[in-house]
Short mmCIF file of C-alpha atoms in Angstrom, two decimals:
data_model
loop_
_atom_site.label_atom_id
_atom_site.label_comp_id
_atom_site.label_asym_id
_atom_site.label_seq_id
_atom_site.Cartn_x
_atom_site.Cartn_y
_atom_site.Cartn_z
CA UNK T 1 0.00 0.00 0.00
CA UNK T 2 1.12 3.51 -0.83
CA UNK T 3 -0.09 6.51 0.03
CA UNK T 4 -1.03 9.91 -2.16
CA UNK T 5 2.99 11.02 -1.92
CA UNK T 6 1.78 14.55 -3.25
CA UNK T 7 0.30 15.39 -0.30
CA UNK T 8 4.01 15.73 1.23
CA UNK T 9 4.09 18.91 -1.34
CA UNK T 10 1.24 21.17 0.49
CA UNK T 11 1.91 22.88 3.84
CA UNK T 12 1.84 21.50 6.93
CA UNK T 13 -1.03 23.48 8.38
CA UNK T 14 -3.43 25.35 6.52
CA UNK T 15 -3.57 28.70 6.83
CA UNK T 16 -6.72 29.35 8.77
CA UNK T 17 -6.06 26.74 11.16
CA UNK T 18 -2.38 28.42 11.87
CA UNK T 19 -4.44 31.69 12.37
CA UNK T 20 -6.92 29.64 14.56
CA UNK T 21 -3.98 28.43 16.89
CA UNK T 22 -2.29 31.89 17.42
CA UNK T 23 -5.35 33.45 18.57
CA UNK T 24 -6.37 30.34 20.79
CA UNK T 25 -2.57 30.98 22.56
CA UNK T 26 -2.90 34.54 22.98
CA UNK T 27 -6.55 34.06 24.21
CA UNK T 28 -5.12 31.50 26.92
CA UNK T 29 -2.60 33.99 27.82
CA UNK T 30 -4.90 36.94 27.98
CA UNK T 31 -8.33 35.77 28.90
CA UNK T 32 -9.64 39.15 29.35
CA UNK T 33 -8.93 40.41 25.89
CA UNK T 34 -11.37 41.53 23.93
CA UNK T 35 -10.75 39.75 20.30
CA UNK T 36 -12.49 41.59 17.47
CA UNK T 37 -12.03 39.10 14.52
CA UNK T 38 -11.54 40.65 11.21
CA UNK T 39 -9.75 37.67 9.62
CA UNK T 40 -11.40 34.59 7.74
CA UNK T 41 -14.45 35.33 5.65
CA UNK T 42 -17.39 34.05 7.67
CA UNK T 43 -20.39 36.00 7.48
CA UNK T 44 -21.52 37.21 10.73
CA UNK T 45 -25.41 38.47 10.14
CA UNK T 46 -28.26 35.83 10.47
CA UNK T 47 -30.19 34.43 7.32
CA UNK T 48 -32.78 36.30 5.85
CA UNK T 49 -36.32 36.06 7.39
CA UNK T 50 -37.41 34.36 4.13
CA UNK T 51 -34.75 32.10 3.86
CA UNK T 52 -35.34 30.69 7.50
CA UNK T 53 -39.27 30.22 6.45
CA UNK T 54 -38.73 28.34 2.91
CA UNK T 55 -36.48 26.20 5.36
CA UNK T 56 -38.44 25.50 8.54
CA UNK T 57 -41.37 24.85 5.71
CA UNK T 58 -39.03 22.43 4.17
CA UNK T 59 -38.20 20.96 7.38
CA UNK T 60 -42.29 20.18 7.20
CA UNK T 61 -42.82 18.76 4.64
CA UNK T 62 -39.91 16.27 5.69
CA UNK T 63 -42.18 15.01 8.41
CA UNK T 64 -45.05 14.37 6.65
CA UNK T 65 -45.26 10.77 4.62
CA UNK T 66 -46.89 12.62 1.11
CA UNK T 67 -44.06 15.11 1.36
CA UNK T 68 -41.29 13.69 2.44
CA UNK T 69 -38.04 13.44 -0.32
CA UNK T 70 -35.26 10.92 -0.54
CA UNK T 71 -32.22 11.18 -2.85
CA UNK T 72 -32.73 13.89 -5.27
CA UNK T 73 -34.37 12.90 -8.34
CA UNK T 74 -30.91 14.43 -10.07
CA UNK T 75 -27.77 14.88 -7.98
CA UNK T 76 -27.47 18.06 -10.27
CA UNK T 77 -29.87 19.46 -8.08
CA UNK T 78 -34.01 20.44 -8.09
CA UNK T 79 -35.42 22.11 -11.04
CA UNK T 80 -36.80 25.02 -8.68
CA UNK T 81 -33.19 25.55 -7.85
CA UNK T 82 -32.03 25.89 -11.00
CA UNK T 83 -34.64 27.68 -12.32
CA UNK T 84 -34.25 29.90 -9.68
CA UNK T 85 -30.62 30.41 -10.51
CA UNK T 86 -30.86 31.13 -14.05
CA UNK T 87 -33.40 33.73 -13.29
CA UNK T 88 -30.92 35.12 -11.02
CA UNK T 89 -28.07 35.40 -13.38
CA UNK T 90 -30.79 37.16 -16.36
CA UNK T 91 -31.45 39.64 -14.22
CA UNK T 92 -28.11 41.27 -14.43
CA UNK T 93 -28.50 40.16 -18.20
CA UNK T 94 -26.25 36.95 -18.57
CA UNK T 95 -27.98 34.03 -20.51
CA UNK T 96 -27.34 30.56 -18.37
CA UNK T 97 -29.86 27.71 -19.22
CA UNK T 98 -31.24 25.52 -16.04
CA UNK T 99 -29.69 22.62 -17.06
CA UNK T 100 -26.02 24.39 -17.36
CA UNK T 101 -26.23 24.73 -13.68
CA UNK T 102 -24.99 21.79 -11.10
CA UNK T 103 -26.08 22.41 -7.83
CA UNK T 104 -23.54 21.32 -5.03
CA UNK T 105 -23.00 21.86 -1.06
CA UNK T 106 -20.36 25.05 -1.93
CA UNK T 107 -18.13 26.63 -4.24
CA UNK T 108 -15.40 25.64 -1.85
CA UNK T 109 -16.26 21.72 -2.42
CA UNK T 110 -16.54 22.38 -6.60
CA UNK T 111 -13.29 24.16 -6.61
CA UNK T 112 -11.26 20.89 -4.71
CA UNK T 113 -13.48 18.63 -7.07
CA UNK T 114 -13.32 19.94 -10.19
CA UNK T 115 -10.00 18.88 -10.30
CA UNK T 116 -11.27 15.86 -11.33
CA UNK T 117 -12.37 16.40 -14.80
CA UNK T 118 -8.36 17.11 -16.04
CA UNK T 119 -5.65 14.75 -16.94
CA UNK T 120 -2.95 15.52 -14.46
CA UNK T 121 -0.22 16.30 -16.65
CA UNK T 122 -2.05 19.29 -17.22
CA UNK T 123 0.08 22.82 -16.82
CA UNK T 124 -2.17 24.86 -14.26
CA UNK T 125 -1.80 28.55 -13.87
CA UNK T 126 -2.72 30.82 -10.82
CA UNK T 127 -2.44 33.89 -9.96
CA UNK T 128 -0.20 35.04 -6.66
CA UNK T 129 -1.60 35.97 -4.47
CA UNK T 130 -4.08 32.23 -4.42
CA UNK T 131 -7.02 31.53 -2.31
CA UNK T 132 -5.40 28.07 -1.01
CA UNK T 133 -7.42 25.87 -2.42
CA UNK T 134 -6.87 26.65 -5.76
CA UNK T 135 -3.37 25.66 -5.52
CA UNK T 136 -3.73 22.64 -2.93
CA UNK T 137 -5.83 20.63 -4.51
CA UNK T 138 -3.65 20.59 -8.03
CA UNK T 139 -0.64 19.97 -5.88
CA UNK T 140 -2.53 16.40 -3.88
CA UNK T 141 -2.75 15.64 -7.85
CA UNK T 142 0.53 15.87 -8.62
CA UNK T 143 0.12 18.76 -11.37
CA UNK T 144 2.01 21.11 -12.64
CA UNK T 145 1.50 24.54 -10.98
CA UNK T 146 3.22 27.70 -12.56
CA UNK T 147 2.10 31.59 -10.94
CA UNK T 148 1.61 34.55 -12.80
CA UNK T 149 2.46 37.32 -11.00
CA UNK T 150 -0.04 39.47 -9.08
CA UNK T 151 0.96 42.76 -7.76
CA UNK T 152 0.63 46.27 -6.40
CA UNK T 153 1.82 47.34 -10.39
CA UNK T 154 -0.88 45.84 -11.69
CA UNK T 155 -3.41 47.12 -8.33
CA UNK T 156 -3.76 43.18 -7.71
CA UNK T 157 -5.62 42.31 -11.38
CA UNK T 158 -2.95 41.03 -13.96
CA UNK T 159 -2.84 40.12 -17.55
CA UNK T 160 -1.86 37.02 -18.84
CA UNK T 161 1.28 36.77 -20.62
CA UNK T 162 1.27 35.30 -23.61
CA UNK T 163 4.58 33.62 -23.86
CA UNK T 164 3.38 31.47 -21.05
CA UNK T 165 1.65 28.53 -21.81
CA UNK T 166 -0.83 26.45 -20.01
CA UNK T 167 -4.04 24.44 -19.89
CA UNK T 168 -5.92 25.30 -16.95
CA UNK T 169 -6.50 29.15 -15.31
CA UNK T 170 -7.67 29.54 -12.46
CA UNK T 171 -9.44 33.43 -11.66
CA UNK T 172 -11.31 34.77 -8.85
CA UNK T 173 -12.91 38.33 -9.03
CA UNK T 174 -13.60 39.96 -7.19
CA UNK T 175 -10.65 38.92 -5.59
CA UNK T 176 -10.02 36.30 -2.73
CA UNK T 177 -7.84 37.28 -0.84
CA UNK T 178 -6.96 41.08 -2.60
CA UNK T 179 -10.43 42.61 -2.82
CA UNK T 180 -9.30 43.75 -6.27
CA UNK T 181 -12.02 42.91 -9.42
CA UNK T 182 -10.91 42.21 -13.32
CA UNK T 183 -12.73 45.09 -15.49
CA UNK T 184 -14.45 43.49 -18.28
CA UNK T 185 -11.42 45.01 -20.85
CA UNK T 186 -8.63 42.75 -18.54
CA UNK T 187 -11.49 40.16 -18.37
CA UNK T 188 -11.65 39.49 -22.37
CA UNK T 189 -8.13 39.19 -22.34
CA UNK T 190 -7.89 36.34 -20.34
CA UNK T 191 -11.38 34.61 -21.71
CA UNK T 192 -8.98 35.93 -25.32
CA UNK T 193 -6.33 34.38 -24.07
CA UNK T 194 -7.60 30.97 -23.07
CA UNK T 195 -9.26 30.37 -26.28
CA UNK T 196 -6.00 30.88 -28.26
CA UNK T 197 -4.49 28.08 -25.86
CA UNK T 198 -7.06 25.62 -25.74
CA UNK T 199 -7.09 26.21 -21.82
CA UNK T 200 -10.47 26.24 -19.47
CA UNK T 201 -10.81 29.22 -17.22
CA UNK T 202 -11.93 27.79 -13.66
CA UNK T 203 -13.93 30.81 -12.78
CA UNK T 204 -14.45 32.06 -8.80
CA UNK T 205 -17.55 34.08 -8.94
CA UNK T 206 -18.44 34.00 -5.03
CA UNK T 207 -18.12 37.51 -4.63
CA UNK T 208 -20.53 38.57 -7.24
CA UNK T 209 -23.28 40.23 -5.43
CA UNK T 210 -20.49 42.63 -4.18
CA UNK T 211 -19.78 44.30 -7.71
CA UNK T 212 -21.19 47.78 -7.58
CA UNK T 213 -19.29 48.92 -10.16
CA UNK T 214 -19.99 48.96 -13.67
CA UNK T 215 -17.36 47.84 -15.52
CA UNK T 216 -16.84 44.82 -13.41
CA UNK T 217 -18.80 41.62 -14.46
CA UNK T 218 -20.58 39.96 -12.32
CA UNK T 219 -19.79 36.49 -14.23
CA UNK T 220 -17.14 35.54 -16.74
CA UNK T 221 -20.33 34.79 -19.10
CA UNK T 222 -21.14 38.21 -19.47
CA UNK T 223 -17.85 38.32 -21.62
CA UNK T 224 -17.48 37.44 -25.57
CA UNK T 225 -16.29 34.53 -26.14
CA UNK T 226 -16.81 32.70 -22.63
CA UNK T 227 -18.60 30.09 -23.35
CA UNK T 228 -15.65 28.07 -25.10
CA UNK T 229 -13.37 28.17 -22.59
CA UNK T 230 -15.12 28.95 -19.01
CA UNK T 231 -16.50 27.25 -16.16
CA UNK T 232 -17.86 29.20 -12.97
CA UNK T 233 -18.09 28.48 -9.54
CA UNK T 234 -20.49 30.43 -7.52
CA UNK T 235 -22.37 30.01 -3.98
CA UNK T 236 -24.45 31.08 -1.68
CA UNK T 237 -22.49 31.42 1.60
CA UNK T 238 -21.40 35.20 0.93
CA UNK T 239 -24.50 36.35 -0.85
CA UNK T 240 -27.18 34.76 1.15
CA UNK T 241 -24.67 33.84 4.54
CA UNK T 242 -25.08 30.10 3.60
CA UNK T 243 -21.44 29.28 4.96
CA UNK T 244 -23.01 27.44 8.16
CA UNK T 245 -25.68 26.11 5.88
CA UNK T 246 -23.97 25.44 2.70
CA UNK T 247 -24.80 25.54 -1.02
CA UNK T 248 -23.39 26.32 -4.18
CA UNK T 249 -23.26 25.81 -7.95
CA UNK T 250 -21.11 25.11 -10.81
CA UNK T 251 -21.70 26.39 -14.34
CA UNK T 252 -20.86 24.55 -17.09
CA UNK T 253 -21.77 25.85 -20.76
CA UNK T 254 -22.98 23.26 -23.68
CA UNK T 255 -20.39 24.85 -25.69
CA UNK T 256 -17.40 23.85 -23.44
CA UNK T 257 -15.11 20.80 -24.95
CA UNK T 258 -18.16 20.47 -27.21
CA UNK T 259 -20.47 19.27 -24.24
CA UNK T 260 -18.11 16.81 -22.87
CA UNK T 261 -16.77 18.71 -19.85
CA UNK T 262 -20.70 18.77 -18.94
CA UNK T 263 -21.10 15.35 -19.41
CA UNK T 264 -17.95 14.55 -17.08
CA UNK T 265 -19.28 16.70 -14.40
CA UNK T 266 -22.20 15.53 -14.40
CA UNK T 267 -21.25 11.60 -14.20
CA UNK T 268 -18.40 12.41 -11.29
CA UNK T 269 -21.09 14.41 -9.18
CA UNK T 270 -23.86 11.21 -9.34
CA UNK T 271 -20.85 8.80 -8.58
CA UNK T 272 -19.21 11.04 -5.82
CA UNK T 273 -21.99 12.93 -4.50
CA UNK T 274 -25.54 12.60 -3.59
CA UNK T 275 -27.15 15.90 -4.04
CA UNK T 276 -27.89 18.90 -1.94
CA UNK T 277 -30.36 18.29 0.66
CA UNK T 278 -34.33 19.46 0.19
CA UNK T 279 -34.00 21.48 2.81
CA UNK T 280 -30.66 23.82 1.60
CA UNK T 281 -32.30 23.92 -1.90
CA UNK T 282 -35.33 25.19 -0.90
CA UNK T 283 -34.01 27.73 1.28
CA UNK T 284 -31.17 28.63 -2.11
CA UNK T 285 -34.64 29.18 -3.63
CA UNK T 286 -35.58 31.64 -1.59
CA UNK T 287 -32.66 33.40 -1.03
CA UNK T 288 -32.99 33.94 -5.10
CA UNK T 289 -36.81 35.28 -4.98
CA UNK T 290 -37.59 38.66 -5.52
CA UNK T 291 -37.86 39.44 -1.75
CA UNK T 292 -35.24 36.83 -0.81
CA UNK T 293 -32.43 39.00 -2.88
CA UNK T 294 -33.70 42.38 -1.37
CA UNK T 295 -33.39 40.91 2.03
CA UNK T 296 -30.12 39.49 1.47
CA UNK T 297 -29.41 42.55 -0.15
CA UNK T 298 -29.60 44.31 3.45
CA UNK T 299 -26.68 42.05 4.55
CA UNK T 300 -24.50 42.49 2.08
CA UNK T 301 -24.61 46.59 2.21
CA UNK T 302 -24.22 46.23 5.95
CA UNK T 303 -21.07 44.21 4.97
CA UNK T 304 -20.11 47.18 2.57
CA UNK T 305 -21.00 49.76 4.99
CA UNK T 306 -17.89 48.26 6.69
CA UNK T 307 -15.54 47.93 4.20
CA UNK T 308 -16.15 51.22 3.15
CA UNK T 309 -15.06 52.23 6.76
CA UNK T 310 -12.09 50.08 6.74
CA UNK T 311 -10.93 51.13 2.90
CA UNK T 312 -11.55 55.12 4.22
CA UNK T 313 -9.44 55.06 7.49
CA UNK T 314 -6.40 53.23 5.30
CA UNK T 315 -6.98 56.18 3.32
CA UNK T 316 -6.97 58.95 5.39
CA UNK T 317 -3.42 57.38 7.23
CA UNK T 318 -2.18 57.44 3.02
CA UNK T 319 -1.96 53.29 3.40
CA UNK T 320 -2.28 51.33 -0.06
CA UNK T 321 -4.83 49.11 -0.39
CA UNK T 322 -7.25 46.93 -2.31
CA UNK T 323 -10.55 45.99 -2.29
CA UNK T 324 -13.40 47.32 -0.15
CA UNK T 325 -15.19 48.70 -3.50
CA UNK T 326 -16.54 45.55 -4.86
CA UNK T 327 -15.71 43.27 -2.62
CA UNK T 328 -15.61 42.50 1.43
CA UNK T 329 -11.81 42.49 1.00
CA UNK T 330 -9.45 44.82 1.88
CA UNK T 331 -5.76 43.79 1.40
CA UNK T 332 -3.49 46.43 2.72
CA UNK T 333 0.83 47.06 2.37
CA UNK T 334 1.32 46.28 5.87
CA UNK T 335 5.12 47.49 5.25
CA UNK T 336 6.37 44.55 7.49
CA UNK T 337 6.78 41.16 7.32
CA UNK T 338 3.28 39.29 7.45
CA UNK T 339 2.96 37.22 10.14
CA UNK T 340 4.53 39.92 11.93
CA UNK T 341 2.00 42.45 11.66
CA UNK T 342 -0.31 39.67 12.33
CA UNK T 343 1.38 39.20 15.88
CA UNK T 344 1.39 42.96 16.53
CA UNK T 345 -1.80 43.39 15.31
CA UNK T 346 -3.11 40.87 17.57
CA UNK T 347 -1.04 41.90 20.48
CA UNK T 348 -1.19 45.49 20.56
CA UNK T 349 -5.04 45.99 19.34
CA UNK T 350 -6.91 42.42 19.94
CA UNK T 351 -7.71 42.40 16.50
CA UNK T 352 -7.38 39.44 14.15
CA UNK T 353 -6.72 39.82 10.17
CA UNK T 354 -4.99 37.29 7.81
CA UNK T 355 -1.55 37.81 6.99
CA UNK T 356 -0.78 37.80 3.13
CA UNK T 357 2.18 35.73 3.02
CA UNK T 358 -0.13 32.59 3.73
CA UNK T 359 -1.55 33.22 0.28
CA UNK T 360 1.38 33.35 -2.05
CA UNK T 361 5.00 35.06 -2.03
CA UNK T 362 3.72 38.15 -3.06
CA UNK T 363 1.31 38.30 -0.06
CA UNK T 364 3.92 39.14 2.04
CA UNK T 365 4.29 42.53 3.31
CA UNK T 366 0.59 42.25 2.53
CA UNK T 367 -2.36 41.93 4.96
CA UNK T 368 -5.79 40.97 4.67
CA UNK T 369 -9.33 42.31 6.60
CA UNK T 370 -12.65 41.17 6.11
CA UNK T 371 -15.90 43.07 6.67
CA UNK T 372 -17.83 40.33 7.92
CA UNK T 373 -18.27 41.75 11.71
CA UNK T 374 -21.27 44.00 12.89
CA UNK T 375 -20.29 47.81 12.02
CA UNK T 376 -19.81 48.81 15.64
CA UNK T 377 -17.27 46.10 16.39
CA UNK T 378 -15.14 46.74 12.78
CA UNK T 379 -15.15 50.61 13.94
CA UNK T 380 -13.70 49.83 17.14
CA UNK T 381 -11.04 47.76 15.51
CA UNK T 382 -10.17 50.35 13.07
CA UNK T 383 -9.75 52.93 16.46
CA UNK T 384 -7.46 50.65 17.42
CA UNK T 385 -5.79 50.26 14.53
CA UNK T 386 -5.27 54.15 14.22
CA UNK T 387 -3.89 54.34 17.57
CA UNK T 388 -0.65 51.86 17.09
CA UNK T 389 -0.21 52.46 13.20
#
């Protein structure tokens, strides 16, 4: 017997769970502290009112004989979900059929999967900065991983280069963990770009109901030529605050590979997963109603009433930064190393952020803070911050 020797490639400890173990030690040696946590990207506000309802109704109908639901007729998910979903993405005027869509239990679980559906002596390219995942789950597979440079010349939103070949890109905008979002100008150029290489775009649209600029699509599939060479991840955990409940979707266009990638992702999800429960879809359907997206809609410009705050105070003490437009994000040149500032920043103000070496080598001097607290906590932090920066 021999084990999966690529996993002796990856770090040791993943980044969040590093994070997690610094602040338990600090909290063991300062019990009193008061920790306001502006690091990993949990949501903090509860679930819509109408989300909660479709759910507890769903939760009904469960424990009653003539309503009650097994396995999912399709382990691509309901038809009211995906209905629901390509509703969703025609009302900011991108054209996704029903039966393109694959419902799952979260963008995070399609990303590690969809690894799946290549050969692994594929060429993979990422961007550094890299949400983790993107690039630990190639390395357990043994591919080849090659980085194209992210940086502050660029304000965190590259162009691909075109001496570099590859087969599979992976992009997230708005950005995890940067904050910064591809216009649709640098957008064509990698969905350009792709096609000329035969590659597939693995496209990280969690962030989309951030966007509140023009200019920045909300999907790859609002771009020209996207359909030949894309497939998008998207989920529910940051526009509805699904990441305790969990659901997501994959996109995969009939034009990709000719319909075969669709095909593929379709037979790997029946053989290695059994559907999203009743109960998550129904409440995914709601979250997508007409009132469902006005009341998530609340959340999310709470979120942005925070990272508005955070992006203006880095302003007003002349600090670069990312993010905070169109996005929860706000990566900031913390003019130190990382972890450093991490450990000072705990120390000295209680506060918790992720440092930006954890996500690629040019993450460090970087630092990352989230929105996701209430608005009265995140301006307390900031206070703080002021006061030792």
């Amino acid at each position: 017997m021999k084990l999966n020797a690529n996993y002796d490639n990856i770090q040791n400890s993943y980044l969040f769970v590093e994070i997690a173990n610094r602040v338990k030690k600090f909290t063991a040696q300062n019990p009193s502290a008061d920790i306001i946590k502006l690091g990993i990207g949990d949501v903090t506000r509860p679930l819509a009112p109408c989300v909660v309802e479709a759910g507890v109704k769903a939760v009904e109908e469960m424990g009653r004989a003539e309503t009650f639901r097994g396995y999912s007729p399709d382990s691509q998910g309901y038809d009211f979900l995906r209905d629901a979903i390509s509703r969703y993405y025609a009302a900011f005027n991108v054209k996704v059929a029903p039966h393109e869509i694959h419902v799952s239990d979260g963008a995070k679980s399609d990303c590690g999967n969809i690894v799946d559906m290549f050969g692994d002596d594929n060429v993979v390219l990422i961007p550094d900065p890299v949400y983790p995942v993107y690039l630990d789950s190639n390395v357990m597979s043994g591919r080849k991983v090659i980085f194209c440079d992210s940086t502050e010349g660029d304000d965190f939103a590259p162009l691909p280069d075109k001496n570099v070949k590859c087969d599979i890109i992976y992009l997230c905008s708005p950005n995890n963990p940067t904050g910064a979002a591809f216009s649709y100008e640098k957008l064509k150029a990698w969905v350009d770009y792709a096609n000329a290489n035969g590659a597939v775009i693995i496209f990280d649209a969690a962030y989309e109901a951030f966007v509140t600029e023009p200019d920045v699509p909300r999907s790859i599939f609002a771009v020209e030529g996207a359909r030949t060479c894309a497939v998008e991840l998207c989920s529910f955990s940051k526009t509805a605050g699904f990441t305790g409940t969990r659901c997501g979707y994959t996109v995969v266009p009939d034009e990709l590979c000719g319909g075969k990638f669709a095909k593929m992702w379709a037979r790997r999800q029946s053989t290695k997963y059994n559907g999203t429960s009743y109960i998550q879809q129904r409440m995914a359907e709601a979250a997508y109603s007409e009132e469902g997206i006005r009341q998530c809609r609340e959340n999310i410009q709470a979120y942005q009433k925070n990272a508005n705050l955070i992006s203006g105070v880095l302003e007003s003490m002349g600090i670069y930064h990312t993010g905070g437009k169109n996005s929860p994000y706000i990566w900031l040149k913390c003019g130190m190393p990382s972890w450093d500032f991490f450990d000072r920043l705990l120390e000295k103000a209680n506060v918790v952020g992720t440092p930006g070496s954890g996500f690629g080598k040019n993450g460090e001097g970087y630092f990352r803070l989230t929105a996701f607290n209430t608005y009265e906590k995140t301006a307390e932090a900031m206070e703080r911050f002021k006061k030792i920066f």
